[in-house]
mmCIF file of C-alpha atoms in Angstrom:
data_model
loop_
_atom_site.group_PDB
_atom_site.id
_atom_site.type_symbol
_atom_site.label_atom_id
_atom_site.label_comp_id
_atom_site.label_asym_id
_atom_site.label_seq_id
_atom_site.Cartn_x
_atom_site.Cartn_y
_atom_site.Cartn_z
ATOM 1 C CA MET A 1 12.402 85.750 84.780
ATOM 2 C CA ASP A 2 9.770 86.417 82.126
ATOM 3 C CA VAL A 3 9.546 83.903 79.275
ATOM 4 C CA PRO A 4 10.039 85.692 75.909
ATOM 5 C CA LEU A 5 6.832 85.886 73.910
ATOM 6 C CA HIS A 6 8.624 84.545 70.841
ATOM 7 C CA SER A 7 9.699 81.407 72.734
ATOM 8 C CA MET A 8 6.179 80.856 73.983
ATOM 9 C CA ARG A 9 4.829 81.087 70.460
ATOM 10 C CA LEU A 10 7.400 78.588 69.181
ATOM 11 C CA ALA A 11 6.576 76.161 71.980
ATOM 12 C CA LEU A 12 2.852 76.449 71.270
ATOM 13 C CA GLN A 13 3.406 75.998 67.556
ATOM 14 C CA GLY A 14 5.474 72.878 68.247
ATOM 15 C CA ARG A 15 2.675 71.341 70.299
ATOM 16 C CA MET A 16 0.068 72.218 67.681
ATOM 17 C CA ASP A 17 2.123 70.602 64.879
ATOM 18 C CA GLN A 18 3.244 67.472 66.669
ATOM 19 C CA VAL A 19 3.636 64.130 64.909
ATOM 20 C CA VAL A 20 0.374 62.187 65.231
ATOM 21 C CA LEU A 21 1.165 59.129 63.096
ATOM 22 C CA SER A 22 4.117 57.323 61.559
ATOM 23 C CA TYR A 23 2.820 54.797 59.025
ATOM 24 C CA GLY A 24 5.147 53.020 56.611
ATOM 25 C CA ASP A 25 7.034 55.738 54.762
ATOM 26 C CA CYS A 26 4.528 58.421 55.839
ATOM 27 C CA LEU A 27 4.760 60.851 58.729
ATOM 28 C CA LEU A 28 1.650 62.867 59.546
ATOM 29 C CA ARG A 29 1.554 65.957 61.738
ATOM 30 C CA SER A 30 -1.379 67.721 63.319
ATOM 31 C CA SER A 31 -1.362 70.329 60.565
ATOM 32 C CA ASP A 32 -1.674 67.582 57.919
ATOM 33 C CA VAL A 33 -4.624 65.886 59.628
ATOM 34 C CA ALA A 34 -6.354 69.253 60.156
ATOM 35 C CA LEU A 35 -6.659 69.547 56.375
ATOM 36 C CA LEU A 36 -9.283 66.790 56.487
ATOM 37 C CA ASP A 37 -11.624 69.083 58.416
ATOM 38 C CA GLY A 38 -12.312 71.169 55.330
ATOM 39 C CA PRO A 39 -12.617 73.461 53.599
ATOM 40 C CA HIS A 40 -8.978 72.634 52.866
ATOM 41 C CA TRP A 41 -6.929 71.368 49.942
ATOM 42 C CA LEU A 42 -5.163 68.065 50.727
ATOM 43 C CA ASN A 43 -1.374 68.097 50.673
ATOM 44 C CA ASP A 44 1.167 65.492 49.540
ATOM 45 C CA ASN A 45 1.431 63.996 53.021
ATOM 46 C CA ILE A 46 -2.252 63.147 53.397
ATOM 47 C CA ILE A 47 -2.609 61.767 49.866
ATOM 48 C CA GLY A 48 0.604 59.771 50.272
ATOM 49 C CA PHE A 49 -0.661 58.262 53.520
ATOM 50 C CA ILE A 50 -4.061 57.327 52.071
ATOM 51 C CA PHE A 51 -2.433 55.657 49.056
ATOM 52 C CA GLU A 52 -0.080 53.704 51.329
ATOM 53 C CA PHE A 53 -2.965 52.706 53.610
ATOM 54 C CA LEU A 54 -5.092 51.555 50.661
ATOM 55 C CA ALA A 55 -2.187 49.452 49.369
ATOM 56 C CA SER A 56 -1.707 47.825 52.780
ATOM 57 C CA THR A 57 -5.379 46.832 53.041
ATOM 58 C CA LEU A 58 -5.521 44.966 49.714
ATOM 59 C CA ALA A 59 -5.605 41.178 49.769
ATOM 60 C CA PRO A 60 -2.089 39.774 49.154
ATOM 61 C CA SER A 61 -3.136 38.264 45.816
ATOM 62 C CA THR A 62 -4.413 41.674 44.698
ATOM 63 C CA ALA A 63 -1.701 43.820 46.271
ATOM 64 C CA LYS A 64 1.026 42.322 44.092
ATOM 65 C CA ARG A 65 -0.938 43.362 40.998
ATOM 66 C CA VAL A 66 -1.482 47.001 42.034
ATOM 67 C CA ALA A 67 0.836 49.983 42.455
ATOM 68 C CA LEU A 68 -0.335 53.133 44.229
ATOM 69 C CA LEU A 69 2.444 55.644 43.710
ATOM 70 C CA SER A 70 3.086 58.479 46.144
ATOM 71 C CA PRO A 71 2.780 62.122 45.057
ATOM 72 C CA GLU A 72 6.580 62.437 45.261
ATOM 73 C CA VAL A 73 7.190 59.505 42.903
ATOM 74 C CA SER A 74 4.445 60.684 40.537
ATOM 75 C CA GLN A 75 5.952 64.170 40.368
ATOM 76 C CA PHE A 76 9.374 62.653 39.701
ATOM 77 C CA ILE A 77 7.922 60.705 36.766
ATOM 78 C CA LYS A 78 6.415 63.881 35.340
ATOM 79 C CA CYS A 79 9.513 66.040 35.729
ATOM 80 C CA CYS A 80 12.343 63.639 34.858
ATOM 81 C CA GLY A 81 11.345 62.292 31.457
ATOM 82 C CA ASN A 82 13.194 59.195 30.233
ATOM 83 C CA ASP A 83 15.404 59.226 33.314
ATOM 84 C CA VAL A 84 12.633 57.552 35.317
ATOM 85 C CA GLN A 85 13.178 54.017 34.007
ATOM 86 C CA GLU A 86 16.176 53.067 36.129
ATOM 87 C CA PHE A 87 14.682 54.674 39.234
ATOM 88 C CA LEU A 88 11.348 52.858 38.850
ATOM 89 C CA GLN A 89 12.703 49.380 38.052
ATOM 90 C CA PRO A 90 12.293 48.066 41.643
ATOM 91 C CA LEU A 91 8.544 48.821 41.431
ATOM 92 C CA ASP A 92 8.142 46.324 38.563
ATOM 93 C CA LEU A 93 5.422 48.484 37.011
ATOM 94 C CA PRO A 94 5.246 46.621 33.650
ATOM 95 C CA LYS A 95 3.856 43.589 35.521
ATOM 96 C CA LYS A 96 1.187 45.539 37.437
ATOM 97 C CA ASP A 97 -2.407 45.289 36.265
ATOM 98 C CA LEU A 98 -3.383 48.608 37.822
ATOM 99 C CA VAL A 99 -1.136 51.608 38.487
ATOM 100 C CA LEU A 100 -2.550 54.731 40.168
ATOM 101 C CA LEU A 101 -0.740 58.072 40.179
ATOM 102 C CA PRO A 102 -1.836 61.379 41.743
ATOM 103 C CA VAL A 103 -1.294 64.220 39.274
ATOM 104 C CA ASN A 104 -0.427 67.742 40.411
ATOM 105 C CA ASP A 105 -0.289 70.917 38.322
ATOM 106 C CA ASN A 106 2.977 71.986 39.938
ATOM 107 C CA ALA A 107 5.662 72.371 37.257
ATOM 108 C CA GLY A 108 8.575 72.018 39.714
ATOM 109 C CA THR A 109 9.980 69.116 41.709
ATOM 110 C CA GLU A 110 9.009 70.504 45.119
ATOM 111 C CA ALA A 111 5.647 70.080 46.852
ATOM 112 C CA GLY A 112 3.062 72.616 45.748
ATOM 113 C CA GLY A 113 0.510 73.249 43.030
ATOM 114 C CA THR A 114 -3.176 74.121 43.094
ATOM 115 C CA HIS A 115 -5.005 71.093 41.686
ATOM 116 C CA TRP A 116 -4.992 67.292 42.005
ATOM 117 C CA SER A 117 -6.279 64.641 39.606
ATOM 118 C CA LEU A 118 -5.724 60.892 39.132
ATOM 119 C CA LEU A 119 -4.005 58.989 36.332
ATOM 120 C CA ALA A 120 -4.730 55.249 36.102
ATOM 121 C CA TYR A 121 -2.894 52.704 33.963
ATOM 122 C CA LEU A 122 -4.957 49.597 33.095
ATOM 123 C CA ARG A 123 -2.735 46.887 31.672
ATOM 124 C CA SER A 124 -5.649 44.776 30.367
ATOM 125 C CA ALA A 125 -6.819 47.700 28.213
ATOM 126 C CA ARG A 126 -3.295 49.013 27.506
ATOM 127 C CA GLU A 127 -4.637 52.407 28.379
ATOM 128 C CA PHE A 128 -4.094 55.438 30.594
ATOM 129 C CA LEU A 129 -7.294 56.953 31.983
ATOM 130 C CA HIS A 130 -7.201 60.461 33.448
ATOM 131 C CA TYR A 131 -9.828 61.285 36.077
ATOM 132 C CA ASP A 132 -10.067 65.032 36.693
ATOM 133 C CA SER A 133 -12.774 66.447 38.978
ATOM 134 C CA ALA A 134 -12.297 69.790 37.166
ATOM 135 C CA PRO A 135 -12.234 68.483 33.574
ATOM 136 C CA GLY A 136 -9.302 69.605 31.463
ATOM 137 C CA THR A 137 -7.436 71.364 34.256
ATOM 138 C CA ASN A 138 -4.630 68.839 34.652
ATOM 139 C CA ALA A 139 -4.711 67.283 31.183
ATOM 140 C CA PRO A 140 -1.273 68.600 30.076
ATOM 141 C CA HIS A 141 0.361 67.305 33.268
ATOM 142 C CA ALA A 142 -1.345 63.898 33.045
ATOM 143 C CA ARG A 143 -0.379 63.522 29.369
ATOM 144 C CA LEU A 144 3.246 64.294 30.191
ATOM 145 C CA MET A 145 3.237 61.766 33.035
ATOM 146 C CA ALA A 146 1.687 59.100 30.803
ATOM 147 C CA ARG A 147 4.185 59.766 28.033
ATOM 148 C CA ASN A 148 7.148 59.456 30.397
ATOM 149 C CA LEU A 149 5.792 56.261 31.934
ATOM 150 C CA SER A 150 4.916 54.703 28.556
ATOM 151 C CA SER A 151 8.578 54.221 27.749
ATOM 152 C CA MET A 152 8.779 51.354 30.238
ATOM 153 C CA LEU A 153 5.369 49.773 29.550
ATOM 154 C CA ALA A 154 4.514 47.259 26.833
ATOM 155 C CA GLY A 155 2.258 48.000 23.892
ATOM 156 C CA LYS A 156 2.433 51.815 23.821
ATOM 157 C CA PRO A 157 -0.663 52.479 25.951
ATOM 158 C CA HIS A 158 -3.277 54.916 24.695
ATOM 159 C CA TYR A 159 -4.258 57.981 26.711
ATOM 160 C CA ARG A 160 -7.864 58.995 27.360
ATOM 161 C CA GLU A 161 -9.629 61.679 29.382
ATOM 162 C CA GLU A 162 -12.212 59.715 31.369
ATOM 163 C CA GLU A 163 -15.485 61.057 32.716
ATOM 164 C CA ALA A 164 -15.008 61.684 36.427
ATOM 165 C CA PRO A 165 -17.152 62.827 39.363
ATOM 166 C CA ALA A 166 -17.065 66.635 39.431
ATOM 167 C CA GLN A 167 -16.074 68.715 42.426
ATOM 168 C CA HIS A 168 -18.467 71.525 43.378
ATOM 169 C CA ASN A 169 -15.956 73.724 45.188
ATOM 170 C CA SER A 170 -12.338 74.866 44.912
ATOM 171 C CA TYR A 171 -10.743 72.602 47.518
ATOM 172 C CA ASP A 172 -11.978 68.994 47.223
ATOM 173 C CA CYS A 173 -9.817 67.903 44.274
ATOM 174 C CA GLY A 174 -7.509 65.819 46.483
ATOM 175 C CA MET A 175 -10.463 64.092 48.112
ATOM 176 C CA TYR A 176 -11.817 63.139 44.694
ATOM 177 C CA VAL A 177 -8.415 61.658 43.846
ATOM 178 C CA VAL A 178 -8.381 59.366 46.885
ATOM 179 C CA CYS A 179 -12.075 58.461 46.511
ATOM 180 C CA VAL A 180 -11.644 57.501 42.853
ATOM 181 C CA ALA A 181 -8.436 55.607 43.674
ATOM 182 C CA GLN A 182 -10.218 53.617 46.370
ATOM 183 C CA ALA A 183 -13.141 52.845 44.044
ATOM 184 C CA LEU A 184 -10.799 51.627 41.292
ATOM 185 C CA CYS A 185 -8.936 49.372 43.720
ATOM 186 C CA GLU A 186 -12.218 47.876 44.912
ATOM 187 C CA GLN A 187 -13.817 47.448 41.482
ATOM 188 C CA TYR A 188 -11.097 46.737 38.947
ATOM 189 C CA PHE A 189 -10.463 43.111 39.861
ATOM 190 C CA ARG A 190 -14.183 42.376 40.172
ATOM 191 C CA GLY A 191 -15.398 43.796 36.897
ATOM 192 C CA GLY A 192 -12.383 44.430 34.721
ATOM 193 C CA ASN A 193 -12.849 47.649 32.759
ATOM 194 C CA ASN A 194 -16.504 48.132 33.780
ATOM 195 C CA LEU A 195 -15.915 50.781 36.414
ATOM 196 C CA SER A 196 -18.623 52.863 38.084
ATOM 197 C CA LEU A 197 -17.941 55.998 40.095
ATOM 198 C CA GLN A 198 -21.530 57.144 40.611
ATOM 199 C CA ILE A 199 -21.258 56.694 44.371
ATOM 200 C CA ILE A 200 -18.722 59.551 44.548
ATOM 201 C CA THR A 201 -20.922 62.575 45.208
ATOM 202 C CA PRO A 202 -20.119 65.785 47.128
ATOM 203 C CA GLN A 203 -21.884 64.315 50.175
ATOM 204 C CA TYR A 204 -19.860 61.099 49.878
ATOM 205 C CA VAL A 205 -16.612 63.081 49.673
ATOM 206 C CA THR A 206 -17.499 65.071 52.802
ATOM 207 C CA LEU A 207 -18.231 61.833 54.660
ATOM 208 C CA LYS A 208 -14.900 60.392 53.560
ATOM 209 C CA ARG A 209 -13.041 63.340 55.080
ATOM 210 C CA SER A 210 -14.419 62.329 58.487
ATOM 211 C CA GLU A 211 -13.756 58.637 57.878
ATOM 212 C CA TRP A 212 -10.106 59.191 57.009
ATOM 213 C CA LYS A 213 -9.623 61.389 60.046
ATOM 214 C CA GLU A 214 -11.042 58.618 62.245
ATOM 215 C CA ILE A 215 -8.761 56.042 60.610
ATOM 216 C CA ILE A 216 -5.732 58.206 61.328
ATOM 217 C CA ARG A 217 -6.866 58.784 64.909
ATOM 218 C CA GLY A 218 -7.352 55.057 65.415
ATOM 219 C CA LEU A 219 -3.962 54.161 63.978
ATOM 220 C CA GLY A 220 -2.309 56.845 66.095
ATOM 221 C CA SER A 221 -3.980 55.593 69.274
ATOM 222 C CA HIS A 222 -2.989 52.001 68.486
ATOM 223 C CA SER A 223 0.606 53.070 67.855
ATOM 224 C CA LYS A 224 0.802 54.862 71.199
ATOM 225 C CA ALA A 225 -0.709 51.880 73.030
ATOM 226 C CA THR A 226 1.780 49.519 71.385
ATOM 227 C CA CYS A 227 4.777 51.700 72.169
ATOM 228 C CA GLY A 228 3.657 52.345 75.749
ATOM 229 C CA PRO A 229 4.435 55.430 77.809
#
């Protein structure tokens, strides 16, 4: 009996979009990882994984002082106003020295949008810094997120648009978010508020796409080896 063409397509699609990595609260499929090849815009899943991976690689003494929030939690903060306080209490954000939040220009609660940027809260400076690789694009969304989060932080933090490395295309905004986030994690506890992002160039961002893909491949291979056949 002939196999229906529709069934064959569904089977092929299933193989092409198989789960390649389960890491903490993140589940990555082939279609997610393919976004790292470029020229593609990163989705919530990839950014969420990278933030979770960065958090897991921090030294224990540093990790307890940093919060890297997932895109889902960040969007919840933006959309839910004063209702966020009770939900966020377990994260103990007022005691964190550095809080990093991906900002999306999507006005709804579902995944989507067309641009990513990064909002950083520095407790030592009592300040929110917004890093946008397309300056001004996400400012209204970042301001709203900062205002909603300020209600649970001490000292009424100020908000500032910070100079950020600029993207030179229409699709690398998510990569600039994760590159800046990684740089802040590495530098903040070494030099306080003296942060330098000069290393983040278009060439550096392209290299990081390949590096993250290799990290995911390595973690996936290790997971399969651990689980066995």
